[in-house]
Amino acid sequence: MASEEYCSVPPRWRSISLTHVEFPAGDLTGQLLAYTSLLPIVILVGFVTLIVFKRELHTISFFGGLVLNEGVNWLLKNILREPRPCEGAHATLTTEYGMPSSHSQFIWFFVVYFFLFLYLRMHQTNNARCVELLWRHILSITLLGVAFSVSYSRVYLLYHTWSQVFYGGVTGSTIGVVWFFFTQEVLTPLFPKMAAWPISEFFLVRDTSLIPNILWFEYTVTRSEARNRQRKLGTKLQ
C-alpha cells in the first residue's frame, strides 16, 4: 500500500496508457485503484452518449449539474490553494492544488443525485414492487461502493489527503442534493415549455418527466410499434 513513507523515497510510478493517472510500479492494488479513479471519465462519456442518443431534458440537467459541480471545485481549489500530499511524487498533474478532491466531489455528486433520482423521481408502475425495490437497493449499494473506492484510490495513490477527499465528498453531496431539488422544483415544471421551443424540436429534445418508468414506456411502445409494422408487412406480402 502506498503510504507516507513514499514521500521521502518516491517509488517508481507508472501511468495508465492514454491517461495521466499513475500508480506504483508492481503494485497490483494500486493499478486496480488507478483504473477505478478513471470512473468519472467513464461517467462523463456515458452522459455525452445518452444526451446524443436520448436528448432528454432531465439527463441534460443532470449533466449540467456535474459541470456546475466541477466549476465549484475549480473555484474552491484556487481559493484554498492547499497543496497535494507528497509534492513532486507525480510527474503530471492537472493542478497543483488538492483541496477539495475533484474526483471525490464528482463521484459523490453523481451518487447522491442518483440516489435521490432512484427513490424520489422514479415511481412504482407495476405489481413487481419487491423486485423493483430490490434492484434499486442493489444498485444503490453498488454505487456507494464505487464512491468509496474512487475516494480511497485518491488517497492510496498519493493524489490527496483524507481531509481533501472528505471535504470533496461533502461538497459534492451537498451540491447533488441542492441541484436535484432545484431540478425537481424549478426546472421540471419548465421542461414542457422548453421541449416546445423551436430549437428543441429541431434537435429532437424530449421531456419525459411525466413518464414514471421510461424504460417500461419505451419497451411497450417499441414492441407495439414493431408488431403493427409486422402486421402491415405481412398484409402487403399476401
PDB file of C-alpha atoms in Angstrom:
ATOM      1  CA  MET A   1       0.000   0.000   0.000  1.00  0.00           C
ATOM      2  CA  ALA A   2       1.183   3.478  -0.861  1.00  0.00           C
ATOM      3  CA  SER A   3       1.878   5.329   2.382  1.00  0.00           C
ATOM      4  CA  GLU A   4       3.527   8.433   3.763  1.00  0.00           C
ATOM      5  CA  GLU A   5       6.937   6.751   3.766  1.00  0.00           C
ATOM      6  CA  TYR A   6       6.946   7.040  -0.026  1.00  0.00           C
ATOM      7  CA  CYS A   7       7.189  10.828   0.370  1.00  0.00           C
ATOM      8  CA  SER A   8      10.837  10.647   1.408  1.00  0.00           C
ATOM      9  CA  VAL A   9      11.771   7.922  -1.090  1.00  0.00           C
ATOM     10  CA  PRO A  10       9.405   8.230  -4.074  1.00  0.00           C
ATOM     11  CA  PRO A  11       8.649   4.900  -5.762  1.00  0.00           C
ATOM     12  CA  ARG A  12       8.861   4.349  -9.492  1.00  0.00           C
ATOM     13  CA  TRP A  13       5.476   5.394 -10.855  1.00  0.00           C
ATOM     14  CA  ARG A  14       3.777   4.064 -13.963  1.00  0.00           C
ATOM     15  CA  SER A  15       0.883   5.726 -15.771  1.00  0.00           C
ATOM     16  CA  ILE A  16      -2.120   4.082 -17.408  1.00  0.00           C
ATOM     17  CA  SER A  17      -1.858   4.378 -21.175  1.00  0.00           C
ATOM     18  CA  LEU A  18      -3.549   7.482 -22.645  1.00  0.00           C
ATOM     19  CA  THR A  19      -4.150   8.895 -19.145  1.00  0.00           C
ATOM     20  CA  HIS A  20      -2.162  10.755 -16.511  1.00  0.00           C
ATOM     21  CA  VAL A  21      -3.164   8.507 -13.586  1.00  0.00           C
ATOM     22  CA  GLU A  22      -0.054   6.988 -12.038  1.00  0.00           C
ATOM     23  CA  PHE A  23       0.401   4.034  -9.688  1.00  0.00           C
ATOM     24  CA  PRO A  24       3.448   2.448  -8.006  1.00  0.00           C
ATOM     25  CA  ALA A  25       5.162   0.025 -10.356  1.00  0.00           C
ATOM     26  CA  GLY A  26       4.461  -3.589  -9.442  1.00  0.00           C
ATOM     27  CA  ASP A  27       1.567  -2.685  -7.129  1.00  0.00           C
ATOM     28  CA  LEU A  28      -1.490  -4.583  -8.426  1.00  0.00           C
ATOM     29  CA  THR A  29      -3.787  -2.960  -5.870  1.00  0.00           C
ATOM     30  CA  GLY A  30      -2.541   0.461  -6.912  1.00  0.00           C
ATOM     31  CA  GLN A  31      -3.083  -0.418 -10.572  1.00  0.00           C
ATOM     32  CA  LEU A  32      -6.654  -1.535  -9.890  1.00  0.00           C
ATOM     33  CA  LEU A  33      -7.350   1.639  -7.918  1.00  0.00           C
ATOM     34  CA  ALA A  34      -5.827   3.720 -10.712  1.00  0.00           C
ATOM     35  CA  TYR A  35      -8.370   2.240 -13.114  1.00  0.00           C
ATOM     36  CA  THR A  36     -11.082   2.827 -10.512  1.00  0.00           C
ATOM     37  CA  SER A  37     -10.167   6.512 -10.336  1.00  0.00           C
ATOM     38  CA  LEU A  38     -10.951   6.768 -14.056  1.00  0.00           C
ATOM     39  CA  LEU A  39     -14.658   6.081 -13.428  1.00  0.00           C
ATOM     40  CA  PRO A  40     -15.573   9.802 -13.506  1.00  0.00           C
ATOM     41  CA  ILE A  41     -14.295   9.904 -17.098  1.00  0.00           C
ATOM     42  CA  VAL A  42     -16.390   6.832 -17.938  1.00  0.00           C
ATOM     43  CA  ILE A  43     -19.437   8.529 -16.412  1.00  0.00           C
ATOM     44  CA  LEU A  44     -18.851  11.695 -18.454  1.00  0.00           C
ATOM     45  CA  VAL A  45     -18.570   9.670 -21.666  1.00  0.00           C
ATOM     46  CA  GLY A  46     -21.781   7.855 -20.721  1.00  0.00           C
ATOM     47  CA  PHE A  47     -23.585  11.161 -20.201  1.00  0.00           C
ATOM     48  CA  VAL A  48     -22.459  12.532 -23.560  1.00  0.00           C
ATOM     49  CA  THR A  49     -23.628   9.315 -25.230  1.00  0.00           C
ATOM     50  CA  LEU A  50     -27.032   9.473 -23.501  1.00  0.00           C
ATOM     51  CA  ILE A  51     -27.506  13.115 -24.428  1.00  0.00           C
ATOM     52  CA  VAL A  52     -26.624  12.478 -28.080  1.00  0.00           C
ATOM     53  CA  PHE A  53     -28.919   9.465 -28.452  1.00  0.00           C
ATOM     54  CA  LYS A  54     -31.722  10.195 -25.945  1.00  0.00           C
ATOM     55  CA  ARG A  55     -31.794  14.018 -25.939  1.00  0.00           C
ATOM     56  CA  GLU A  56     -33.846  14.064 -22.742  1.00  0.00           C
ATOM     57  CA  LEU A  57     -34.080  17.237 -20.679  1.00  0.00           C
ATOM     58  CA  HIS A  58     -33.602  15.630 -17.262  1.00  0.00           C
ATOM     59  CA  THR A  59     -30.423  13.917 -18.458  1.00  0.00           C
ATOM     60  CA  ILE A  60     -29.176  17.240 -19.817  1.00  0.00           C
ATOM     61  CA  SER A  61     -29.969  18.876 -16.463  1.00  0.00           C
ATOM     62  CA  PHE A  62     -28.116  16.114 -14.586  1.00  0.00           C
ATOM     63  CA  PHE A  63     -25.095  16.679 -16.813  1.00  0.00           C
ATOM     64  CA  GLY A  64     -25.380  20.427 -16.250  1.00  0.00           C
ATOM     65  CA  GLY A  65     -25.185  19.796 -12.508  1.00  0.00           C
ATOM     66  CA  LEU A  66     -21.979  17.810 -12.992  1.00  0.00           C
ATOM     67  CA  VAL A  67     -20.463  20.677 -14.975  1.00  0.00           C
ATOM     68  CA  LEU A  68     -21.500  23.145 -12.268  1.00  0.00           C
ATOM     69  CA  ASN A  69     -20.008  20.848  -9.632  1.00  0.00           C
ATOM     70  CA  GLU A  70     -16.685  20.819 -11.480  1.00  0.00           C
ATOM     71  CA  GLY A  71     -16.757  24.612 -11.722  1.00  0.00           C
ATOM     72  CA  VAL A  72     -17.278  24.910  -7.962  1.00  0.00           C
ATOM     73  CA  ASN A  73     -14.368  22.515  -7.386  1.00  0.00           C
ATOM     74  CA  TRP A  74     -12.056  24.583  -9.575  1.00  0.00           C
ATOM     75  CA  LEU A  75     -13.108  27.745  -7.737  1.00  0.00           C
ATOM     76  CA  LEU A  76     -12.565  26.216  -4.287  1.00  0.00           C
ATOM     77  CA  LYS A  77      -9.156  24.849  -5.229  1.00  0.00           C
ATOM     78  CA  ASN A  78      -7.966  28.232  -6.408  1.00  0.00           C
ATOM     79  CA  ILE A  79      -9.326  29.957  -3.298  1.00  0.00           C
ATOM     80  CA  LEU A  80      -7.986  27.490  -0.715  1.00  0.00           C
ATOM     81  CA  ARG A  81      -4.736  26.682  -2.581  1.00  0.00           C
ATOM     82  CA  GLU A  82      -3.933  23.712  -0.347  1.00  0.00           C
ATOM     83  CA  PRO A  83      -1.100  21.626  -1.829  1.00  0.00           C
ATOM     84  CA  ARG A  84      -1.330  17.941  -2.543  1.00  0.00           C
ATOM     85  CA  PRO A  85       0.451  15.412  -0.283  1.00  0.00           C
ATOM     86  CA  CYS A  86       3.979  14.345  -1.195  1.00  0.00           C
ATOM     87  CA  GLU A  87       4.598  17.248  -3.540  1.00  0.00           C
ATOM     88  CA  GLY A  88       6.589  16.119  -6.570  1.00  0.00           C
ATOM     89  CA  ALA A  89       5.542  12.471  -6.293  1.00  0.00           C
ATOM     90  CA  HIS A  90       3.646  12.644  -9.589  1.00  0.00           C
ATOM     91  CA  ALA A  91       5.098  13.948 -12.813  1.00  0.00           C
ATOM     92  CA  THR A  92       1.815  15.056 -14.388  1.00  0.00           C
ATOM     93  CA  LEU A  93      -0.966  16.897 -12.552  1.00  0.00           C
ATOM     94  CA  THR A  94      -3.840  18.979 -13.924  1.00  0.00           C
ATOM     95  CA  THR A  95      -3.475  21.340 -10.946  1.00  0.00           C
ATOM     96  CA  GLU A  96      -1.063  21.640  -8.035  1.00  0.00           C
ATOM     97  CA  TYR A  97      -3.868  22.178  -5.509  1.00  0.00           C
ATOM     98  CA  GLY A  98      -5.658  19.323  -3.783  1.00  0.00           C
ATOM     99  CA  MET A  99      -8.436  20.808  -1.618  1.00  0.00           C
ATOM    100  CA  PRO A 100     -11.083  19.575  -2.272  1.00  0.00           C
ATOM    101  CA  SER A 101     -10.554  16.407  -4.288  1.00  0.00           C
ATOM    102  CA  SER A 102     -12.255  16.789  -7.675  1.00  0.00           C
ATOM    103  CA  HIS A 103     -12.648  13.013  -8.114  1.00  0.00           C
ATOM    104  CA  SER A 104     -14.294  12.659  -4.717  1.00  0.00           C
ATOM    105  CA  GLN A 105     -16.530  15.683  -5.293  1.00  0.00           C
ATOM    106  CA  PHE A 106     -17.549  14.415  -8.734  1.00  0.00           C
ATOM    107  CA  ILE A 107     -18.381  10.853  -7.725  1.00  0.00           C
ATOM    108  CA  TRP A 108     -20.315  11.853  -4.587  1.00  0.00           C
ATOM    109  CA  PHE A 109     -22.357  14.403  -6.541  1.00  0.00           C
ATOM    110  CA  PHE A 110     -23.211  11.674  -9.052  1.00  0.00           C
ATOM    111  CA  VAL A 111     -24.045   9.030  -6.439  1.00  0.00           C
ATOM    112  CA  VAL A 112     -26.142  11.286  -4.176  1.00  0.00           C
ATOM    113  CA  TYR A 113     -28.081  12.716  -7.127  1.00  0.00           C
ATOM    114  CA  PHE A 114     -28.652   9.194  -8.458  1.00  0.00           C
ATOM    115  CA  PHE A 115     -29.880   8.015  -5.027  1.00  0.00           C
ATOM    116  CA  LEU A 116     -32.447  10.805  -4.946  1.00  0.00           C
ATOM    117  CA  PHE A 117     -33.446  10.082  -8.528  1.00  0.00           C
ATOM    118  CA  LEU A 118     -33.971   6.385  -7.797  1.00  0.00           C
ATOM    119  CA  TYR A 119     -36.042   6.821  -4.651  1.00  0.00           C
ATOM    120  CA  LEU A 120     -37.840  10.128  -5.250  1.00  0.00           C
ATOM    121  CA  ARG A 121     -38.064  10.627  -9.012  1.00  0.00           C
ATOM    122  CA  MET A 122     -38.803   7.087 -10.197  1.00  0.00           C
ATOM    123  CA  HIS A 123     -42.204   5.696  -9.209  1.00  0.00           C
ATOM    124  CA  GLN A 124     -43.714   2.231  -8.975  1.00  0.00           C
ATOM    125  CA  THR A 125     -45.652   1.398 -12.124  1.00  0.00           C
ATOM    126  CA  ASN A 126     -46.390  -2.326 -11.946  1.00  0.00           C
ATOM    127  CA  ASN A 127     -47.069  -5.141  -9.476  1.00  0.00           C
ATOM    128  CA  ALA A 128     -43.438  -6.267  -9.194  1.00  0.00           C
ATOM    129  CA  ARG A 129     -42.814  -3.928  -6.262  1.00  0.00           C
ATOM    130  CA  CYS A 130     -40.474  -6.221  -4.343  1.00  0.00           C
ATOM    131  CA  VAL A 131     -38.367  -6.936  -7.429  1.00  0.00           C
ATOM    132  CA  GLU A 132     -38.135  -3.251  -8.348  1.00  0.00           C
ATOM    133  CA  LEU A 133     -37.204  -2.198  -4.827  1.00  0.00           C
ATOM    134  CA  LEU A 134     -34.600  -4.977  -4.679  1.00  0.00           C
ATOM    135  CA  TRP A 135     -32.777  -3.843  -7.795  1.00  0.00           C
ATOM    136  CA  ARG A 136     -32.862  -0.249  -6.576  1.00  0.00           C
ATOM    137  CA  HIS A 137     -31.257  -1.292  -3.276  1.00  0.00           C
ATOM    138  CA  ILE A 138     -28.634  -3.395  -5.076  1.00  0.00           C
ATOM    139  CA  LEU A 139     -27.822  -0.553  -7.457  1.00  0.00           C
ATOM    140  CA  SER A 140     -27.607   1.916  -4.556  1.00  0.00           C
ATOM    141  CA  ILE A 141     -25.207  -0.305  -2.602  1.00  0.00           C
ATOM    142  CA  THR A 142     -23.085  -0.797  -5.726  1.00  0.00           C
ATOM    143  CA  LEU A 143     -22.901   2.941  -6.359  1.00  0.00           C
ATOM    144  CA  LEU A 144     -21.973   3.551  -2.729  1.00  0.00           C
ATOM    145  CA  GLY A 145     -19.130   1.049  -3.073  1.00  0.00           C
ATOM    146  CA  VAL A 146     -17.965   2.792  -6.239  1.00  0.00           C
ATOM    147  CA  ALA A 147     -17.954   6.178  -4.486  1.00  0.00           C
ATOM    148  CA  PHE A 148     -15.867   4.879  -1.584  1.00  0.00           C
ATOM    149  CA  SER A 149     -13.477   3.100  -3.984  1.00  0.00           C
ATOM    150  CA  VAL A 150     -12.864   6.214  -6.077  1.00  0.00           C
ATOM    151  CA  SER A 151     -12.352   8.321  -2.949  1.00  0.00           C
ATOM    152  CA  TYR A 152      -9.968   5.784  -1.398  1.00  0.00           C
ATOM    153  CA  SER A 153      -7.995   5.481  -4.638  1.00  0.00           C
ATOM    154  CA  ARG A 154      -7.059   9.156  -4.492  1.00  0.00           C
ATOM    155  CA  VAL A 155      -5.530   8.740  -1.028  1.00  0.00           C
ATOM    156  CA  TYR A 156      -3.851   5.433  -1.811  1.00  0.00           C
ATOM    157  CA  LEU A 157      -2.205   6.850  -4.936  1.00  0.00           C
ATOM    158  CA  LEU A 158      -0.984   9.937  -3.016  1.00  0.00           C
ATOM    159  CA  TYR A 159      -3.015  12.428  -5.014  1.00  0.00           C
ATOM    160  CA  HIS A 160      -4.955  13.690  -1.978  1.00  0.00           C
ATOM    161  CA  THR A 161      -5.089  13.594   1.806  1.00  0.00           C
ATOM    162  CA  TRP A 162      -8.048  12.135   3.710  1.00  0.00           C
ATOM    163  CA  SER A 163      -9.297  15.619   4.562  1.00  0.00           C
ATOM    164  CA  GLN A 164      -9.207  16.665   0.896  1.00  0.00           C
ATOM    165  CA  VAL A 165     -11.187  13.581  -0.091  1.00  0.00           C
ATOM    166  CA  PHE A 166     -13.640  14.044   2.799  1.00  0.00           C
ATOM    167  CA  TYR A 167     -14.403  17.670   2.028  1.00  0.00           C
ATOM    168  CA  GLY A 168     -14.643  16.858  -1.647  1.00  0.00           C
ATOM    169  CA  GLY A 169     -17.281  14.236  -0.830  1.00  0.00           C
ATOM    170  CA  VAL A 170     -19.199  16.622   1.446  1.00  0.00           C
ATOM    171  CA  THR A 171     -19.147  19.376  -1.176  1.00  0.00           C
ATOM    172  CA  GLY A 172     -20.227  17.063  -3.980  1.00  0.00           C
ATOM    173  CA  SER A 173     -23.019  15.535  -1.874  1.00  0.00           C
ATOM    174  CA  THR A 174     -24.310  18.962  -0.874  1.00  0.00           C
ATOM    175  CA  ILE A 175     -24.357  20.247  -4.443  1.00  0.00           C
ATOM    176  CA  GLY A 176     -26.008  16.993  -5.549  1.00  0.00           C
ATOM    177  CA  VAL A 177     -28.887  17.455  -3.087  1.00  0.00           C
ATOM    178  CA  VAL A 178     -29.333  21.151  -3.958  1.00  0.00           C
ATOM    179  CA  TRP A 179     -29.195  20.523  -7.706  1.00  0.00           C
ATOM    180  CA  PHE A 180     -31.657  17.619  -7.541  1.00  0.00           C
ATOM    181  CA  PHE A 181     -34.312  19.661  -5.748  1.00  0.00           C
ATOM    182  CA  PHE A 182     -33.618  22.666  -7.967  1.00  0.00           C
ATOM    183  CA  THR A 183     -34.203  20.435 -10.995  1.00  0.00           C
ATOM    184  CA  GLN A 184     -37.361  18.926  -9.482  1.00  0.00           C
ATOM    185  CA  GLU A 185     -38.943  22.107  -8.173  1.00  0.00           C
ATOM    186  CA  VAL A 186     -37.753  24.758 -10.634  1.00  0.00           C
ATOM    187  CA  LEU A 187     -36.644  23.164 -13.912  1.00  0.00           C
ATOM    188  CA  THR A 188     -39.036  20.212 -14.253  1.00  0.00           C
ATOM    189  CA  PRO A 189     -42.179  22.418 -14.437  1.00  0.00           C
ATOM    190  CA  LEU A 190     -40.438  24.335 -17.245  1.00  0.00           C
ATOM    191  CA  PHE A 191     -39.433  21.246 -19.234  1.00  0.00           C
ATOM    192  CA  PRO A 192     -42.704  21.041 -21.292  1.00  0.00           C
ATOM    193  CA  LYS A 193     -42.217  24.637 -22.462  1.00  0.00           C
ATOM    194  CA  MET A 194     -38.519  24.073 -23.129  1.00  0.00           C
ATOM    195  CA  ALA A 195     -39.297  20.942 -25.169  1.00  0.00           C
ATOM    196  CA  ALA A 196     -41.682  23.033 -27.311  1.00  0.00           C
ATOM    197  CA  TRP A 197     -39.020  25.579 -28.237  1.00  0.00           C
ATOM    198  CA  PRO A 198     -38.192  25.545 -31.980  1.00  0.00           C
ATOM    199  CA  ILE A 199     -34.540  24.731 -31.260  1.00  0.00           C
ATOM    200  CA  SER A 200     -35.617  21.802 -29.057  1.00  0.00           C
ATOM    201  CA  GLU A 201     -37.910  20.485 -31.791  1.00  0.00           C
ATOM    202  CA  PHE A 202     -35.131  20.877 -34.341  1.00  0.00           C
ATOM    203  CA  PHE A 203     -32.707  18.797 -32.224  1.00  0.00           C
ATOM    204  CA  LEU A 204     -35.492  16.388 -31.115  1.00  0.00           C
ATOM    205  CA  VAL A 205     -35.020  17.249 -27.437  1.00  0.00           C
ATOM    206  CA  ARG A 206     -37.643  15.482 -25.313  1.00  0.00           C
ATOM    207  CA  ASP A 207     -39.345  15.870 -21.957  1.00  0.00           C
ATOM    208  CA  THR A 208     -40.095  12.552 -20.242  1.00  0.00           C
ATOM    209  CA  SER A 209     -40.595  13.933 -16.734  1.00  0.00           C
ATOM    210  CA  LEU A 210     -44.289  12.878 -16.655  1.00  0.00           C
ATOM    211  CA  ILE A 211     -43.456   9.278 -17.606  1.00  0.00           C
ATOM    212  CA  PRO A 212     -42.815   7.343 -14.354  1.00  0.00           C
ATOM    213  CA  ASN A 213     -40.800   4.483 -15.870  1.00  0.00           C
ATOM    214  CA  ILE A 214     -39.185   5.486 -19.134  1.00  0.00           C
ATOM    215  CA  LEU A 215     -37.645   2.037 -19.696  1.00  0.00           C
ATOM    216  CA  TRP A 216     -41.023   0.318 -19.434  1.00  0.00           C
ATOM    217  CA  PHE A 217     -42.640   3.012 -21.595  1.00  0.00           C
ATOM    218  CA  GLU A 218     -40.050   2.711 -24.367  1.00  0.00           C
ATOM    219  CA  TYR A 219     -40.229  -1.076 -24.221  1.00  0.00           C
ATOM    220  CA  THR A 220     -44.020  -1.248 -24.562  1.00  0.00           C
ATOM    221  CA  VAL A 221     -44.210   1.450 -27.259  1.00  0.00           C
ATOM    222  CA  THR A 222     -41.393  -0.137 -29.276  1.00  0.00           C
ATOM    223  CA  ARG A 223     -42.929  -3.607 -29.005  1.00  0.00           C
ATOM    224  CA  SER A 224     -46.363  -2.314 -30.019  1.00  0.00           C
ATOM    225  CA  GLU A 225     -44.967  -0.417 -32.996  1.00  0.00           C
ATOM    226  CA  ALA A 226     -42.899  -3.432 -34.103  1.00  0.00           C
ATOM    227  CA  ARG A 227     -45.991  -5.657 -34.028  1.00  0.00           C
ATOM    228  CA  ASN A 228     -48.043  -3.118 -36.011  1.00  0.00           C
ATOM    229  CA  ARG A 229     -45.358  -2.854 -38.658  1.00  0.00           C
ATOM    230  CA  GLN A 230     -45.041  -6.646 -38.801  1.00  0.00           C
ATOM    231  CA  ARG A 231     -48.799  -6.971 -39.397  1.00  0.00           C
ATOM    232  CA  LYS A 232     -48.694  -4.354 -42.155  1.00  0.00           C
ATOM    233  CA  LEU A 233     -45.701  -6.055 -43.764  1.00  0.00           C
ATOM    234  CA  GLY A 234     -47.472  -9.418 -43.573  1.00  0.00           C
ATOM    235  CA  THR A 235     -50.590  -7.941 -45.189  1.00  0.00           C
ATOM    236  CA  LYS A 236     -48.583  -6.475 -48.092  1.00  0.00           C
ATOM    237  CA  LEU A 237     -46.862  -9.794 -48.765  1.00  0.00           C
ATOM    238  CA  GLN A 238     -50.146 -11.710 -49.015  1.00  0.00           C
TER     239      GLN A 238
END
